[in-house]
Tab-separated table of C-alpha atoms in Angstrom:
chain	number	residue	atom	x	y	z
A	829	MET	CA	1.108	40.980	25.291
A	830	LYS	CA	3.844	38.612	24.431
A	831	THR	CA	2.366	36.204	27.060
A	832	ILE	CA	-1.097	36.458	25.381
A	833	ARG	CA	0.407	35.704	21.687
A	834	LEU	CA	2.350	32.692	22.756
A	835	LEU	CA	-0.682	31.395	24.688
A	836	LEU	CA	-2.854	31.906	21.517
A	837	LEU	CA	-0.134	30.285	19.601
A	838	SER	CA	-0.218	27.137	21.603
A	839	PHE	CA	-3.750	27.027	21.548
A	840	LEU	CA	-3.864	27.046	17.561
A	841	LEU	CA	-1.068	24.534	17.330
A	842	ALA	CA	-3.103	22.181	19.793
A	843	CYS	CA	-6.224	22.641	17.838
A	844	ASN	CA	-4.218	21.758	14.424
A	845	LEU	CA	-2.631	18.769	15.849
A	846	THR	CA	-5.976	17.570	17.233
A	847	ALA	CA	-7.559	17.972	13.912
A	848	PHE	CA	-4.835	16.435	11.951
A	849	ALA	CA	-4.608	13.342	14.368
A	850	GLN	CA	-8.413	12.967	14.454
A	851	ASN	CA	-10.526	13.554	11.388
A	852	LYS	CA	-13.133	11.074	12.046
A	853	THR	CA	-12.339	9.181	8.792
A	854	VAL	CA	-11.315	5.370	8.926
A	855	VAL	CA	-10.551	3.390	5.724
A	856	MET	CA	-10.856	-0.577	6.029
A	857	GLN	CA	-9.208	-2.970	3.843
A	858	SER	CA	-8.906	-7.094	4.514
A	859	ASP	CA	-9.092	-10.376	2.808
A	860	PHE	CA	-12.281	-11.353	4.143
A	861	GLY	CA	-14.402	-10.757	1.124
A	862	LEU	CA	-18.044	-9.663	1.404
A	863	LYS	CA	-19.675	-13.112	1.298
A	864	ASP	CA	-20.334	-12.911	5.107
A	865	GLY	CA	-20.621	-10.669	7.839
A	866	ALA	CA	-17.109	-10.061	9.032
A	867	VAL	CA	-16.606	-6.649	7.325
A	868	ALA	CA	-19.901	-5.487	8.608
A	869	ALA	CA	-18.931	-6.473	12.239
A	870	MET	CA	-15.798	-4.476	12.116
A	871	LYS	CA	-17.900	-1.435	10.763
A	872	GLY	CA	-20.539	-2.052	13.628
A	873	VAL	CA	-17.780	-1.920	16.161
A	874	ALA	CA	-16.517	1.345	14.782
A	875	VAL	CA	-19.821	2.996	14.662
A	876	THR	CA	-20.585	1.792	18.184
A	877	VAL	CA	-17.485	3.504	19.253
A	878	ASP	CA	-18.673	6.668	17.506
A	879	PRO	CA	-21.719	6.899	15.139
A	880	SER	CA	-20.499	10.094	13.706
A	881	LEU	CA	-17.458	8.295	12.186
A	882	ARG	CA	-17.060	8.357	8.095
A	883	LEU	CA	-16.250	4.721	7.319
A	884	PHE	CA	-14.997	3.729	3.627
A	885	ASP	CA	-13.633	0.543	2.183
A	886	LEU	CA	-10.252	0.177	0.439
A	887	THR	CA	-10.669	-3.142	-0.809
A	888	HIS	CA	-12.001	-6.720	0.863
A	889	GLU	CA	-10.870	-8.679	-2.115
A	890	ILE	CA	-7.287	-9.180	-1.249
A	891	PRO	CA	-6.435	-12.707	-2.240
A	892	ALA	CA	-6.216	-14.916	1.079
A	893	TYR	CA	-3.233	-14.598	3.257
A	894	ASN	CA	-1.577	-12.158	0.747
A	895	ILE	CA	0.388	-9.933	2.788
A	896	TRP	CA	2.477	-8.419	-0.043
A	897	GLU	CA	-0.746	-7.394	-1.977
A	898	ALA	CA	-2.011	-5.702	1.310
A	899	ALA	CA	1.022	-3.655	1.192
A	900	TYR	CA	0.800	-2.796	-2.217
A	901	ARG	CA	-2.730	-1.670	-2.052
A	902	LEU	CA	-1.883	0.821	1.229
A	903	GLU	CA	0.897	2.038	-1.012
A	904	GLN	CA	-1.479	2.666	-3.711
A	905	THR	CA	-3.944	4.300	-1.923
A	906	VAL	CA	-2.867	6.156	1.452
A	907	ALA	CA	-1.219	9.199	-0.046
A	908	TYR	CA	-4.436	10.114	-1.663
A	909	TRP	CA	-6.452	10.427	1.812
A	910	PRO	CA	-6.253	13.470	3.844
A	911	ARG	CA	-3.664	13.595	6.612
A	912	GLY	CA	-5.208	12.226	10.009
A	913	THR	CA	-7.169	9.378	8.090
A	914	VAL	CA	-6.873	6.130	9.989
A	915	PHE	CA	-6.407	2.973	7.740
A	916	VAL	CA	-7.117	-0.610	9.137
A	917	SER	CA	-5.462	-3.401	7.246
A	918	VAL	CA	-6.406	-7.015	8.452
A	919	VAL	CA	-4.363	-9.580	6.369
A	920	ASP	CA	-3.404	-11.819	9.045
A	921	PRO	CA	-2.399	-15.227	8.621
A	922	GLY	CA	-0.649	-15.263	11.908
A	923	VAL	CA	-3.802	-14.055	13.966
A	924	GLY	CA	-3.438	-15.048	17.579
A	925	THR	CA	0.668	-15.674	17.235
A	926	ASP	CA	3.014	-13.545	18.799
A	927	ARG	CA	3.092	-10.876	15.786
A	928	LYS	CA	2.741	-7.469	17.104
A	929	SER	CA	-0.438	-5.298	16.646
A	930	VAL	CA	0.748	-1.823	15.990
A	931	VAL	CA	-0.344	1.620	14.705
A	932	LEU	CA	2.040	3.451	12.318
A	933	LYS	CA	2.080	7.057	12.203
A	934	THR	CA	3.730	7.997	8.900
A	935	ARG	CA	5.571	11.229	8.275
A	936	SER	CA	2.692	12.323	6.197
A	937	GLY	CA	0.356	12.074	8.811
A	938	HIS	CA	-1.490	8.912	8.300
A	939	PHE	CA	-2.453	6.267	10.604
A	940	ILE	CA	-2.297	2.528	9.958
A	941	VAL	CA	-3.892	-0.048	12.242
A	942	THR	CA	-2.578	-3.641	11.474
A	943	PRO	CA	-0.526	-6.832	12.187
A	944	ASP	CA	3.101	-5.812	11.780
A	945	ASN	CA	3.835	-8.683	9.558
A	946	GLY	CA	4.871	-7.249	6.495
A	947	THR	CA	1.833	-5.096	5.518
A	948	LEU	CA	3.762	-1.887	6.063
A	949	THR	CA	6.652	-2.788	3.730
A	950	LEU	CA	6.093	-0.374	1.275
A	951	VAL	CA	4.064	2.454	2.687
A	952	ALA	CA	6.544	2.852	5.451
A	953	SER	CA	9.297	3.360	2.905
A	954	SER	CA	7.485	5.866	0.559
A	955	LEU	CA	5.675	7.911	3.324
A	956	GLY	CA	8.143	7.484	6.188
A	957	ILE	CA	7.965	6.271	9.681
A	958	ALA	CA	7.207	8.961	12.330
A	959	ALA	CA	6.547	6.569	15.052
A	960	VAL	CA	5.258	2.986	15.606
A	961	ARG	CA	3.287	2.042	18.605
A	962	GLU	CA	2.206	-1.501	19.823
A	963	ILE	CA	-1.530	-1.623	20.603
A	964	ASN	CA	-2.085	-2.040	24.269
A	965	GLU	CA	-5.051	-4.719	24.195
A	966	ALA	CA	-5.729	-4.448	27.938
A	967	VAL	CA	-7.185	-0.957	27.037
A	968	ASN	CA	-7.725	-0.906	23.281
A	969	ARG	CA	-9.916	-3.839	22.893
A	970	ARG	CA	-13.405	-4.383	22.523
A	971	GLN	CA	-14.966	-5.060	25.578
A	972	GLY	CA	-15.987	-8.925	26.392
A	973	SER	CA	-13.872	-10.174	23.385
A	974	LYS	CA	-10.764	-11.232	25.590
A	975	GLY	CA	-11.935	-15.003	25.049
A	976	SER	CA	-11.446	-14.386	21.168
A	977	TYR	CA	-8.297	-15.005	19.627
A	978	THR	CA	-9.249	-15.498	15.675
A	979	PHE	CA	-10.951	-11.942	14.834
A	980	HIS	CA	-8.583	-9.151	16.012
A	981	GLY	CA	-9.825	-7.223	12.918
A	982	ARG	CA	-13.074	-6.660	14.845
A	983	ASP	CA	-11.943	-6.775	18.423
A	984	VAL	CA	-8.838	-5.201	18.341
A	985	TYR	CA	-8.089	-3.107	15.018
A	986	ALA	CA	-11.320	-1.649	13.987
A	987	TYR	CA	-11.791	-0.689	17.730
A	988	THR	CA	-8.706	0.699	18.187
A	989	ALA	CA	-8.962	2.561	14.826
A	990	ALA	CA	-12.093	3.849	15.596
A	991	ARG	CA	-11.274	5.227	19.145
A	992	LEU	CA	-8.206	6.760	17.683
A	993	ALA	CA	-10.168	8.394	14.695
A	994	SER	CA	-12.907	9.844	16.879
A	995	GLY	CA	-10.412	11.155	19.387
A	996	LYS	CA	-11.292	9.217	22.207
A	997	ILE	CA	-7.756	8.207	22.661
A	998	SER	CA	-4.666	9.926	21.323
A	999	PHE	CA	-1.789	8.366	19.248
A	1000	GLU	CA	0.170	7.969	22.809
A	1001	GLN	CA	-2.736	6.298	24.337
A	1002	VAL	CA	-2.439	3.513	21.799
A	1003	GLY	CA	0.211	1.764	23.741
A	1004	PRO	CA	3.767	1.831	24.039
A	1005	LEU	CA	6.391	3.361	21.606
A	1006	LEU	CA	8.261	1.011	19.643
A	1007	ALA	CA	11.599	1.372	17.521
A	1008	ALA	CA	10.724	3.085	14.371
A	1009	THR	CA	11.005	0.042	12.041
A	1010	VAL	CA	8.439	-2.338	11.005
A	1011	VAL	CA	8.636	-5.827	9.738
A	1012	THR	CA	9.446	-5.900	5.817
A	1013	LEU	CA	9.114	-8.456	3.018
A	1014	PRO	CA	12.165	-8.636	0.575
A	1015	TYR	CA	11.499	-7.266	-2.889
A	1016	GLN	CA	13.338	-5.855	-5.863
A	1017	GLU	CA	13.648	-1.831	-5.423
A	1018	ALA	CA	13.584	0.078	-8.677
A	1019	THR	CA	17.382	0.602	-9.503
A	1020	VAL	CA	19.520	1.449	-12.548
A	1021	GLU	CA	22.880	-0.874	-12.943
A	1022	ASN	CA	25.239	-1.125	-15.600
A	1023	ASN	CA	22.331	0.508	-18.175
A	1024	VAL	CA	19.833	-1.908	-17.100
A	1025	ILE	CA	16.645	-0.849	-14.965
A	1026	LYS	CA	15.792	-3.545	-12.413
A	1027	GLY	CA	12.357	-3.418	-10.738
A	1028	ASN	CA	9.558	-5.273	-8.992
A	1029	ILE	CA	6.275	-6.729	-10.463
A	1030	PRO	CA	4.182	-5.592	-7.401
A	1031	VAL	CA	0.761	-6.254	-8.877
A	1032	LEU	CA	-1.138	-7.301	-12.033
A	1033	ASP	CA	-3.859	-5.082	-13.696
A	1034	VAL	CA	-6.141	-8.107	-13.154
A	1035	GLN	CA	-8.984	-7.185	-15.602
A	1036	TYR	CA	-6.782	-6.954	-18.550
A	1037	GLY	CA	-3.512	-8.800	-17.642
A	1038	ASN	CA	-1.291	-5.949	-17.997
A	1039	ILE	CA	2.155	-6.069	-15.971
A	1040	TRP	CA	2.588	-3.512	-13.560
A	1041	THR	CA	6.061	-2.621	-12.167
A	1042	ASN	CA	7.527	-0.195	-9.543
A	1043	ILE	CA	9.606	1.520	-11.789
A	1044	GLY	CA	8.574	5.150	-11.773
A	1045	GLN	CA	8.784	7.753	-14.473
A	1046	ASP	CA	11.586	9.358	-12.630
A	1047	ILE	CA	13.962	6.506	-13.065
A	1048	LEU	CA	12.539	5.693	-16.712
A	1049	ASN	CA	13.781	8.990	-17.572
A	1050	THR	CA	17.208	8.346	-16.692
A	1051	PHE	CA	17.147	6.507	-20.331
A	1052	HIS	CA	15.761	9.635	-21.787
A	1053	PRO	CA	13.306	7.448	-24.159
A	1054	GLY	CA	11.207	8.584	-26.936
A	1055	TYR	CA	7.908	7.040	-28.099
A	1056	GLY	CA	8.514	4.249	-30.537
A	1057	ASP	CA	11.896	3.339	-28.749
A	1058	VAL	CA	12.183	-0.490	-27.938
A	1059	PHE	CA	12.759	-1.884	-24.680
A	1060	HIS	CA	14.402	-5.285	-24.049
A	1061	VAL	CA	12.503	-6.794	-21.096
A	1062	ILE	CA	13.188	-10.092	-19.099
A	1063	PHE	CA	10.922	-11.144	-16.409
A	1064	TYR	CA	11.998	-13.099	-13.697
A	1065	HIS	CA	10.161	-15.457	-10.596
A	1066	GLN	CA	12.523	-16.078	-7.715
A	1067	GLY	CA	15.492	-15.023	-9.935
A	1068	LYS	CA	14.701	-17.533	-12.703
A	1069	LYS	CA	14.014	-16.004	-16.212
A	1070	VAL	CA	10.327	-16.764	-17.344
A	1071	PHE	CA	10.025	-14.748	-20.352
A	1072	GLU	CA	12.015	-12.523	-22.596
A	1073	THR	CA	10.776	-9.897	-25.194
A	1074	ASP	CA	10.954	-6.622	-26.947
A	1075	ALA	CA	8.371	-3.759	-26.337
A	1076	PRO	CA	8.123	-0.304	-27.959
A	1077	TYR	CA	7.513	2.360	-25.640
A	1078	GLU	CA	3.963	4.054	-26.565
A	1079	GLN	CA	1.464	6.266	-25.212
A	1080	THR	CA	-1.468	4.319	-26.004
A	1081	PHE	CA	-2.444	0.520	-26.557
A	1082	GLY	CA	-3.592	1.464	-30.131
A	1083	GLU	CA	0.019	2.398	-31.303
A	1084	VAL	CA	0.618	-1.378	-31.881
A	1085	PRO	CA	-1.143	-4.105	-33.962
A	1086	VAL	CA	-3.665	-5.997	-31.694
A	1087	GLY	CA	-2.071	-8.919	-29.886
A	1088	GLN	CA	1.318	-7.055	-29.910
A	1089	PRO	CA	3.311	-5.978	-26.727
A	1090	LEU	CA	4.070	-2.460	-25.817
A	1091	ALA	CA	5.515	-0.810	-22.935
A	1092	TYR	CA	3.725	2.341	-21.303
A	1093	LEU	CA	3.229	4.417	-18.180
A	1094	ASN	CA	-0.108	3.379	-15.969
A	1095	SER	CA	-1.965	5.415	-14.249
A	1096	LEU	CA	0.503	5.733	-11.271
A	1097	MET	CA	3.186	6.810	-13.881
A	1098	GLU	CA	5.048	4.008	-13.415
A	1099	LEU	CA	6.384	1.449	-16.170
A	1100	SER	CA	4.215	-1.294	-17.391
A	1101	PHE	CA	3.533	-3.767	-20.245
A	1102	ALA	CA	0.666	-5.308	-22.170
A	1103	LEU	CA	-0.510	-6.633	-25.157
A	1104	ASN	CA	-2.777	-4.615	-27.311
A	1105	GLN	CA	-6.369	-6.482	-26.447
A	1106	GLY	CA	-4.794	-9.409	-25.177
A	1107	ASN	CA	-3.628	-10.730	-21.639
A	1108	PHE	CA	-0.010	-10.389	-21.057
A	1109	ALA	CA	0.090	-12.187	-17.810
A	1110	ALA	CA	-2.074	-15.353	-19.041
A	1111	VAL	CA	-0.356	-15.635	-22.436
A	1112	HIS	CA	3.278	-15.440	-21.056
A	1113	GLN	CA	2.504	-16.844	-17.591
A	1114	ILE	CA	3.791	-13.656	-15.636
A	1115	GLY	CA	2.626	-13.142	-11.721
A	1116	SER	CA	3.146	-10.764	-9.358
A	1117	GLY	CA	4.196	-10.134	-5.804
A	1118	ASN	CA	7.677	-9.591	-3.980
A	1119	GLU	CA	9.067	-12.679	-5.725
A	1120	TRP	CA	8.647	-11.293	-9.233
A	1121	SER	CA	11.165	-8.875	-10.908
A	1122	VAL	CA	11.758	-7.352	-14.297
A	1123	GLU	CA	15.044	-6.261	-16.105
A	1124	VAL	CA	14.726	-3.469	-18.667
A	1125	SER	CA	17.524	-2.591	-20.984
A	1126	LEU	CA	18.290	0.608	-22.686
A	1127	PRO	CA	16.108	1.373	-25.542
A	1128	ALA	CA	17.400	1.071	-29.048
A	1129	LYS	CA	16.984	4.442	-30.743
A	1130	ARG	CA	15.222	4.781	-33.966
Protein backbone atom coordinates (compact mmCIF):
# COMPACT_ATOMS: atom_id res chain seq x y z
CA MET A 1 0.00 0.00 0.00
CA LYS A 2 2.82 2.38 0.90
CA THR A 3 4.48 1.64 -2.44
CA ILE A 4 1.26 2.47 -4.31
CA ARG A 5 0.93 5.78 -2.46
CA LEU A 6 4.52 6.68 -3.29
CA LEU A 7 3.98 5.84 -6.94
CA LEU A 8 0.80 7.92 -7.01
CA LEU A 9 2.57 10.84 -5.34
CA SER A 10 5.42 10.63 -7.87
CA PHE A 11 2.90 10.61 -10.72
CA LEU A 12 1.07 13.66 -9.38
CA LEU A 13 4.31 15.55 -8.87
CA ALA A 14 5.39 14.71 -12.41
CA CYS A 15 2.06 15.97 -13.76
CA ASN A 16 2.35 19.15 -11.75
CA LEU A 17 5.88 19.84 -12.97
CA THR A 18 4.83 19.23 -16.56
CA ALA A 19 1.92 21.65 -16.27
CA PHE A 20 4.15 24.15 -14.53
CA ALA A 21 6.80 24.04 -17.26
CA GLN A 22 4.56 23.81 -20.28
CA ASN A 23 1.37 25.87 -20.20
CA LYS A 24 1.26 26.53 -23.98
CA THR A 25 1.52 30.30 -23.49
CA VAL A 26 4.15 32.45 -25.22
CA VAL A 27 4.49 36.21 -24.66
CA MET A 28 6.71 38.17 -27.07
CA GLN A 29 8.47 41.52 -26.96
CA SER A 30 10.93 43.15 -29.35
CA ASP A 31 12.16 46.41 -30.83
CA PHE A 32 10.91 45.37 -34.29
CA GLY A 33 7.82 47.58 -34.43
CA LEU A 34 4.78 46.55 -36.43
CA LYS A 35 5.53 48.21 -39.76
CA ASP A 36 6.76 45.03 -41.43
CA GLY A 37 6.38 41.28 -41.14
CA ALA A 38 9.06 40.49 -38.54
CA VAL A 39 6.67 39.91 -35.62
CA ALA A 40 4.27 37.95 -37.82
CA ALA A 41 7.16 35.74 -38.94
CA MET A 42 8.01 34.92 -35.33
CA LYS A 43 4.41 34.04 -34.60
CA GLY A 44 4.24 31.94 -37.74
CA VAL A 45 7.23 29.92 -36.60
CA ALA A 46 5.60 29.40 -33.20
CA VAL A 47 2.26 28.17 -34.52
CA THR A 48 4.03 25.93 -37.01
CA VAL A 49 5.63 24.21 -34.02
CA ASP A 50 2.24 23.88 -32.31
CA PRO A 51 -0.99 25.43 -33.66
CA SER A 52 -2.60 25.20 -30.21
CA LEU A 53 -0.17 27.66 -28.61
CA ARG A 54 -1.57 30.88 -27.17
CA LEU A 55 0.52 33.81 -28.40
CA PHE A 56 0.47 37.27 -26.80
CA ASP A 57 2.39 40.51 -27.30
CA LEU A 58 4.06 42.31 -24.44
CA THR A 59 5.25 45.13 -26.71
CA HIS A 60 7.09 45.50 -30.00
CA GLU A 61 7.62 49.24 -29.60
CA ILE A 62 10.79 49.21 -27.50
CA PRO A 63 13.13 51.88 -28.92
CA ALA A 64 15.67 50.34 -31.29
CA TYR A 65 18.59 48.66 -29.49
CA ASN A 66 17.37 49.79 -26.04
CA ILE A 67 18.32 46.79 -23.91
CA TRP A 68 17.52 48.62 -20.70
CA GLU A 69 13.90 49.23 -21.69
CA ALA A 70 13.57 45.56 -22.65
CA ALA A 71 14.77 44.70 -19.15
CA TYR A 72 12.26 47.08 -17.59
CA ARG A 73 9.26 45.84 -19.60
CA LEU A 74 9.98 42.28 -18.50
CA GLU A 75 10.23 43.43 -14.90
CA GLN A 76 6.96 45.32 -15.26
CA THR A 77 5.07 42.38 -16.74
CA VAL A 78 6.39 38.86 -16.08
CA ALA A 79 5.14 38.42 -12.52
CA TYR A 80 1.53 39.01 -13.58
CA TRP A 81 1.52 35.92 -15.83
CA PRO A 82 0.93 32.33 -14.67
CA ARG A 83 3.95 30.24 -13.78
CA GLY A 84 5.10 28.21 -16.74
CA THR A 85 4.58 31.07 -19.20
CA VAL A 86 7.39 31.38 -21.75
CA PHE A 87 8.56 34.88 -22.71
CA VAL A 88 10.55 35.80 -25.80
CA SER A 89 12.52 39.05 -25.61
CA VAL A 90 14.41 40.16 -28.70
CA VAL A 91 16.31 43.42 -28.39
CA ASP A 92 19.55 42.23 -29.84
CA PRO A 93 22.02 44.80 -31.23
CA GLY A 94 24.70 42.09 -30.99
CA VAL A 95 22.82 39.55 -33.13
CA GLY A 96 25.26 37.12 -34.72
CA THR A 97 28.08 37.92 -32.29
CA ASP A 98 29.36 35.78 -29.44
CA ARG A 99 26.71 36.89 -26.88
CA LYS A 100 24.94 33.83 -25.57
CA SER A 101 21.38 32.83 -26.46
CA VAL A 102 19.79 31.58 -23.26
CA VAL A 103 16.64 30.53 -21.46
CA LEU A 104 16.34 31.79 -17.89
CA LYS A 105 14.08 29.85 -15.54
CA THR A 106 13.08 32.16 -12.69
CA ARG A 107 12.35 31.00 -9.16
CA SER A 108 8.77 32.10 -9.77
CA GLY A 109 8.50 29.47 -12.52
CA HIS A 110 8.63 31.68 -15.62
CA PHE A 111 10.89 31.11 -18.64
CA ILE A 112 12.56 33.89 -20.66
CA VAL A 113 14.16 33.18 -24.04
CA THR A 114 16.55 35.96 -24.98
CA PRO A 115 20.10 37.01 -25.77
CA ASP A 116 22.04 37.33 -22.53
CA ASN A 117 22.99 40.97 -23.10
CA GLY A 118 21.54 42.75 -20.06
CA THR A 119 17.88 42.11 -20.86
CA LEU A 120 17.61 39.90 -17.77
CA THR A 121 19.09 42.46 -15.35
CA LEU A 122 15.93 43.34 -13.44
CA VAL A 123 13.80 40.20 -13.64
CA ALA A 124 16.69 38.02 -12.50
CA SER A 125 17.06 40.24 -9.44
CA SER A 126 13.38 40.46 -8.54
CA LEU A 127 12.20 36.94 -9.41
CA GLY A 128 15.47 35.10 -8.83
CA ILE A 129 17.44 32.68 -10.97
CA ALA A 130 16.48 29.02 -10.71
CA ALA A 131 18.67 28.03 -13.65
CA VAL A 132 20.11 29.31 -16.93
CA ARG A 133 20.63 27.17 -20.04
CA GLU A 134 22.35 28.09 -23.27
CA ILE A 135 20.28 27.30 -26.34
CA ASN A 136 21.77 24.42 -28.30
CA GLU A 137 21.23 25.72 -31.84
CA ALA A 138 22.21 22.39 -33.35
CA VAL A 139 18.86 21.11 -32.06
CA ASN A 140 16.78 24.16 -31.20
CA ARG A 141 16.87 26.14 -34.41
CA ARG A 142 14.30 26.40 -37.19
CA GLN A 143 15.00 23.90 -39.95
CA GLY A 144 16.74 25.42 -42.97
CA SER A 145 17.78 28.63 -41.16
CA LYS A 146 21.45 27.93 -40.47
CA GLY A 147 22.55 30.30 -43.21
CA SER A 148 20.74 33.23 -41.54
CA TYR A 149 22.67 35.25 -38.95
CA THR A 150 20.51 38.35 -38.43
CA PHE A 151 17.07 37.10 -37.36
CA HIS A 152 17.59 34.90 -34.32
CA GLY A 153 14.25 36.16 -33.00
CA ARG A 154 12.54 34.08 -35.66
CA ASP A 155 15.01 31.25 -36.19
CA VAL A 156 16.14 30.53 -32.62
CA TYR A 157 14.13 32.34 -29.95
CA ALA A 158 10.55 32.00 -31.23
CA TYR A 159 11.28 28.43 -32.29
CA THR A 160 12.82 27.40 -28.96
CA ALA A 161 10.10 29.17 -26.97
CA ALA A 162 7.37 27.38 -28.92
CA ARG A 163 9.02 23.99 -28.44
CA LEU A 164 9.39 24.63 -24.71
CA ALA A 165 5.88 26.01 -24.17
CA SER A 166 4.27 23.18 -26.14
CA GLY A 167 6.16 20.46 -24.28
CA LYS A 168 8.04 19.24 -27.34
CA ILE A 169 11.21 19.79 -25.32
CA SER A 170 11.84 20.04 -21.60
CA PHE A 171 13.86 22.84 -20.03
CA GLU A 172 16.76 20.39 -19.72
CA GLN A 173 16.64 19.84 -23.50
CA VAL A 174 17.14 23.54 -24.24
CA GLY A 175 20.89 23.11 -23.98
CA PRO A 176 23.79 23.00 -21.53
CA LEU A 177 23.39 24.31 -18.00
CA LEU A 178 25.28 27.55 -17.31
CA ALA A 179 26.29 29.25 -14.09
CA ALA A 180 23.29 30.82 -12.35
CA THR A 181 24.25 34.35 -13.38
CA VAL A 182 23.32 36.70 -16.21
CA VAL A 183 24.84 39.76 -17.84
CA THR A 184 23.65 42.84 -15.96
CA LEU A 185 23.53 46.56 -16.69
CA PRO A 186 24.67 48.94 -13.94
CA TYR A 187 21.98 51.11 -12.32
CA GLN A 188 21.15 52.80 -9.03
CA GLU A 189 19.22 50.38 -6.84
CA ALA A 190 16.75 51.87 -4.40
CA THR A 191 18.55 52.51 -1.12
CA VAL A 192 18.39 54.74 1.95
CA GLU A 193 21.62 56.45 2.96
CA ASN A 194 21.99 59.23 5.54
CA ASN A 195 18.31 60.22 5.40
CA VAL A 196 18.33 60.33 1.61
CA ILE A 197 16.60 57.83 -0.67
CA LYS A 198 18.51 57.07 -3.85
CA GLY A 199 16.98 55.39 -6.85
CA ASN A 200 16.89 54.89 -10.60
CA ILE A 201 14.58 56.41 -13.23
CA PRO A 202 13.87 53.22 -15.20
CA VAL A 203 11.21 54.59 -17.53
CA LEU A 204 8.98 57.56 -18.29
CA ASP A 205 5.21 57.54 -18.47
CA VAL A 206 5.69 58.67 -22.05
CA GLN A 207 2.09 59.69 -22.73
CA TYR A 208 2.17 62.32 -19.98
CA GLY A 209 5.87 62.86 -19.26
CA ASN A 210 5.71 61.66 -15.67
CA ILE A 211 8.93 60.45 -14.04
CA TRP A 212 8.80 56.89 -12.66
CA THR A 213 11.41 55.64 -10.20
CA ASN A 214 12.29 52.23 -8.76
CA ILE A 215 11.69 53.51 -5.20
CA GLY A 216 8.97 51.24 -3.88
CA GLN A 217 6.41 52.06 -1.22
CA ASP A 218 8.25 49.89 1.31
CA ILE A 219 11.39 52.01 1.07
CA LEU A 220 9.44 55.25 0.92
CA ASN A 221 7.63 54.27 4.11
CA THR A 222 10.91 54.37 6.03
CA PHE A 223 10.33 58.15 5.89
CA HIS A 224 6.78 57.76 7.28
CA PRO A 225 5.53 60.46 4.89
CA GLY A 226 2.13 62.09 5.16
CA TYR A 227 0.18 63.56 2.29
CA GLY A 228 1.17 67.19 1.84
CA ASP A 229 4.72 66.64 3.09
CA VAL A 230 7.31 68.14 0.76
CA PHE A 231 10.13 66.13 -0.79
CA HIS A 232 13.34 67.73 -1.99
CA VAL A 233 14.29 65.99 -5.23
CA ILE A 234 17.47 66.04 -7.34
CA PHE A 235 17.67 64.37 -10.76
CA TYR A 236 20.99 63.15 -12.19
CA HIS A 237 22.27 61.87 -15.53
CA GLN A 238 25.54 59.94 -15.40
CA GLY A 239 26.09 61.40 -11.93
CA LYS A 240 25.67 65.03 -13.07
CA LYS A 241 22.84 67.09 -11.59
CA VAL A 242 20.22 68.00 -14.19
CA PHE A 243 17.37 69.50 -12.16
CA GLU A 244 16.41 70.16 -8.54
CA THR A 245 12.99 70.91 -7.09
CA ASP A 246 10.56 70.53 -4.19
CA ALA A 247 7.39 68.48 -4.66
CA PRO A 248 4.53 67.76 -2.23
CA TYR A 249 3.59 64.13 -1.71
CA GLU A 250 -0.04 63.71 -2.77
CA GLN A 251 -2.60 61.03 -3.64
CA THR A 252 -3.85 62.60 -6.87
CA PHE A 253 -2.72 65.14 -9.47
CA GLY A 254 -5.59 67.51 -8.69
CA GLU A 255 -4.20 68.17 -5.20
CA VAL A 256 -1.80 70.75 -6.69
CA PRO A 257 -2.49 73.68 -9.07
CA VAL A 258 -2.21 73.10 -12.83
CA GLY A 259 1.43 73.15 -13.91
CA GLN A 260 2.81 72.52 -10.43
CA PRO A 261 4.94 69.49 -9.43
CA LEU A 262 3.91 66.68 -7.13
CA ALA A 263 5.23 63.34 -5.87
CA TYR A 264 2.88 60.32 -5.93
CA LEU A 265 2.79 56.52 -6.06
CA ASN A 266 2.22 55.17 -9.56
CA SER A 267 0.26 52.05 -10.52
CA LEU A 268 3.24 49.87 -9.54
CA MET A 269 3.30 51.53 -6.08
CA GLU A 270 6.61 53.23 -6.84
CA LEU A 271 7.50 56.87 -6.20
CA SER A 272 6.91 59.09 -9.23
CA PHE A 273 6.91 62.78 -10.10
CA ALA A 274 4.61 64.79 -12.35
CA LEU A 275 3.34 68.22 -13.28
CA ASN A 276 -0.42 68.50 -12.97
CA GLN A 277 -1.59 68.57 -16.61
CA GLY A 278 1.99 69.14 -17.76
CA ASN A 279 4.95 67.16 -19.09
CA PHE A 280 7.59 66.99 -16.35
CA ALA A 281 10.15 65.18 -18.51
CA ALA A 282 9.91 67.62 -21.42
CA VAL A 283 9.81 70.78 -19.31
CA HIS A 284 12.84 69.82 -17.21
CA GLN A 285 14.69 67.66 -19.76
CA ILE A 286 14.62 64.49 -17.69
CA GLY A 287 15.22 61.14 -19.35
CA SER A 288 15.20 57.51 -18.27
CA GLY A 289 17.42 54.46 -18.35
CA ASN A 290 20.16 52.90 -16.31
CA GLU A 291 22.23 56.14 -16.42
CA TRP A 292 19.49 58.26 -14.81
CA SER A 293 19.10 58.52 -11.03
CA VAL A 294 17.29 60.50 -8.37
CA GLU A 295 17.83 61.54 -4.75
CA VAL A 296 14.90 62.28 -2.45
CA SER A 297 15.44 64.02 0.89
CA LEU A 298 13.38 63.45 4.01
CA PRO A 299 10.12 65.35 3.78
CA ALA A 300 9.68 68.43 5.88
CA LYS A 301 6.67 67.92 8.15
CA ARG A 302 3.85 70.42 7.94
